[in-house]
């Protein structure tokens, strides 16, 4: 009795493998990949981070909350203008990079858009760059940011448009549902090779 041997099927690509690598580098940065991702973010996002800080028009007596500061480029720029600056990030590795960059100019804690650890009405400005696409629950994130902002406080958000799960107009609608007003949204083409940014400004009603 003879048996035939079928050739083994070719190895299939692991679609989750790349996703896991990207998550460790950018989504939930950790280890060597996380530090590499932090370096990439610091270089690639620097112009956008500075633009969002400029648009916020931070005053010396204001408190600024940066959600997902990554390696801390925007947090450091905000901290040099504000009376108090806070960075919340779920990654201890990114918080370590923030501390290296910002020193004692910023308060740092583990957290997220939906879990900032701030009291009601304690913040004048919220900044977030290339982070909204990582929020597990955008409705909860916008609601939390509205909660911690003082009346008249403002939210400035930017994200790579091509990585957004919804359009920037839908983001504006979601922010409005959380209680934000005076919503503006636009796109901005950063210098260099950075991707087109979708940006949003909103205000908590006084």
C-alpha positions as a printed Julia matrix, in Angstrom:
206×3 Matrix{Float64}:
   0.0    0.0    0.0
   1.47   3.28  -1.0
   0.78   6.63   0.49
   1.08   9.92  -1.27
   2.57  12.91   0.43
   0.96  16.23  -0.27
   3.31  19.19  -0.2
   2.98  21.25   2.92
   0.99  24.43   2.39
   3.1   27.58   2.25
   3.29  29.53   5.51
   0.5   32.03   5.77
   1.16  35.62   6.75
   0.25  36.46  10.31
  -1.95  39.54  10.03
  -1.94  39.9   13.79
   1.84  39.79  14.0
   2.36  43.19  12.42
  -0.49  44.55  14.48
   1.17  43.36  17.68
   4.45  44.95  16.66
   2.77  48.28  15.87
   0.83  48.15  19.13
   4.03  47.62  21.14
   5.72  50.46  19.26
   2.9   53.01  19.13
  -0.38  51.85  20.65
   0.84  50.61  24.04
   4.59  51.21  23.76
   6.82  48.9   25.76
  10.38  47.63  25.75
  12.84  48.28  22.95
  10.05  48.61  20.38
   8.34  51.16  22.57
  11.46  53.27  22.85
  11.95  53.05  19.09
   8.33  54.09  18.63
   8.91  56.99  21.01
  11.87  58.16  18.95
   9.79  57.96  15.76
   6.92  59.83  17.4
   9.21  62.53  18.76
  10.61  63.24  15.3
   7.49  62.68  13.2
   4.99  64.47  15.42
   7.09  67.42  16.57
   5.68  70.0   14.15
   2.09  68.93  14.83
   2.64  68.93  18.59
   4.01  72.48  18.42
   1.16  73.64  16.19
  -1.46  72.32  18.62
   0.3   74.04  21.52
   0.4   77.28  19.52
  -3.29  77.05  18.64
  -4.18  76.51  22.31
  -2.81  79.96  23.24
  -1.86  78.79  26.71
  -1.67  81.44  29.42
   0.84  81.37  32.33
  -1.88  80.86  34.95
  -3.56  77.94  33.16
  -3.53  74.19  33.79
  -2.96  72.0   30.74
  -3.72  68.29  30.46
  -1.99  66.35  27.67
  -3.63  63.01  26.87
  -1.25  60.46  25.38
   1.88  62.64  25.38
   4.07  59.79  24.08
   7.7   60.89  24.39
   6.62  64.3   25.7
   7.41  66.77  22.91
   4.06  68.57  23.1
   3.87  68.18  26.86
   7.24  69.88  27.25
   6.2   72.74  24.96
   2.96  73.2   26.91
   4.71  72.96  30.28
   7.0   75.86  29.35
   3.92  78.09  28.91
   1.42  76.88  31.5
   1.29  77.3   35.22
   0.71  73.57  35.61
   1.06  70.75  33.07
  -0.13  67.16  33.45
   0.52  64.19  31.16
  -1.51  60.97  31.28
  -0.44  57.94  29.26
  -1.17  54.22  29.65
   2.46  53.32  28.89
   5.0   53.45  31.74
   7.75  53.49  29.1
   6.34  56.65  27.5
   5.95  58.25  30.9
   9.62  57.51  31.47
  10.52  59.29  28.22
   8.3   62.2   29.25
  10.15  62.47  32.54
  13.5   62.45  30.74
  12.33  65.28  28.49
  10.21  67.36  30.89
  11.84  66.76  34.27
   9.85  68.46  37.02
   8.0   70.77  34.61
   5.14  68.26  34.25
   3.15  65.94  36.49
   2.91  62.43  35.05
   0.56  59.55  35.74
  -0.76  56.42  34.09
  -4.15  57.07  32.58
  -6.14  57.58  29.41
  -8.7   59.9   27.86
 -11.45  58.03  29.7
  -9.5   57.88  32.96
  -7.46  61.02  33.6
  -7.5   61.05  37.4
  -8.29  64.77  37.44
 -11.07  66.36  39.57
 -14.11  67.99  37.97
 -13.43  71.37  36.38
  -9.72  71.4   37.21
  -8.18  71.94  33.75
  -8.18  74.91  31.37
  -6.82  73.19  28.25
  -6.74  69.59  26.99
  -4.33  68.68  24.2
  -4.11  65.33  22.42
  -2.1   64.44  19.31
  -2.32  61.13  17.42
  -4.08  59.47  20.31
  -7.83  59.5   19.65
  -7.58  56.51  17.28
  -6.35  54.46  20.27
  -9.28  55.26  22.57
 -11.26  52.14  23.41
 -14.41  54.22  23.92
 -14.45  57.65  22.3
 -17.74  58.63  23.91
 -16.27  57.93  27.36
 -13.1   59.79  26.41
 -14.89  62.94  25.26
 -17.18  62.81  28.31
 -14.2   62.58  30.66
 -12.41  65.48  28.99
 -15.55  67.6   29.21
 -15.83  66.69  32.9
 -12.3   67.78  33.84
 -12.38  71.03  31.85
 -13.48  74.22  33.54
 -16.36  76.15  31.92
 -14.82  77.98  29.0
 -11.97  75.46  28.81
 -10.84  74.26  25.42
  -9.92  71.0   23.72
  -7.38  70.81  20.88
  -7.12  67.46  19.08
  -5.03  66.3   16.14
  -4.66  62.9   14.48
  -3.34  61.39  11.26
  -6.44  61.6    9.09
  -5.8   58.3    7.3
  -5.68  56.39  10.62
  -8.9   57.79  12.03
 -11.66  55.17  12.39
 -14.24  57.87  11.55
 -14.15  61.21   9.76
 -13.14  64.37  11.58
 -16.74  65.56  11.19
 -17.98  62.5   13.11
 -15.39  63.25  15.81
 -16.85  66.75  16.06
 -20.35  65.29  16.39
 -19.14  62.96  19.16
 -17.53  65.87  20.99
 -20.78  67.83  20.67
 -22.71  64.9   22.15
 -20.35  65.04  25.16
 -21.31  68.68  25.72
 -18.65  70.58  23.77
 -19.57  73.67  21.75
 -17.98  76.1   19.24
 -16.62  73.12  17.3
 -14.19  73.71  14.47
 -12.45  71.05  12.38
  -9.96  71.28   9.53
  -6.97  69.5    7.98
  -3.35  70.57   8.18
  -0.42  69.36   6.09
   2.64  69.21   8.36
   6.09  69.99   6.96
   8.29  67.08   5.94
   6.92  63.6    5.45
   4.26  63.54   8.18
   0.76  62.47   7.14
  -2.11  64.93   6.69
  -3.54  65.82  10.09
  -7.21  66.15  10.98
  -7.59  68.73  13.73
 -10.4   69.81  16.0
 -11.01  72.62  18.46
 -13.89  72.65  20.93
 -14.92  74.62  23.99
 -16.77  73.58  27.13
 -19.67  76.02  27.47
 -19.34  78.57  30.24
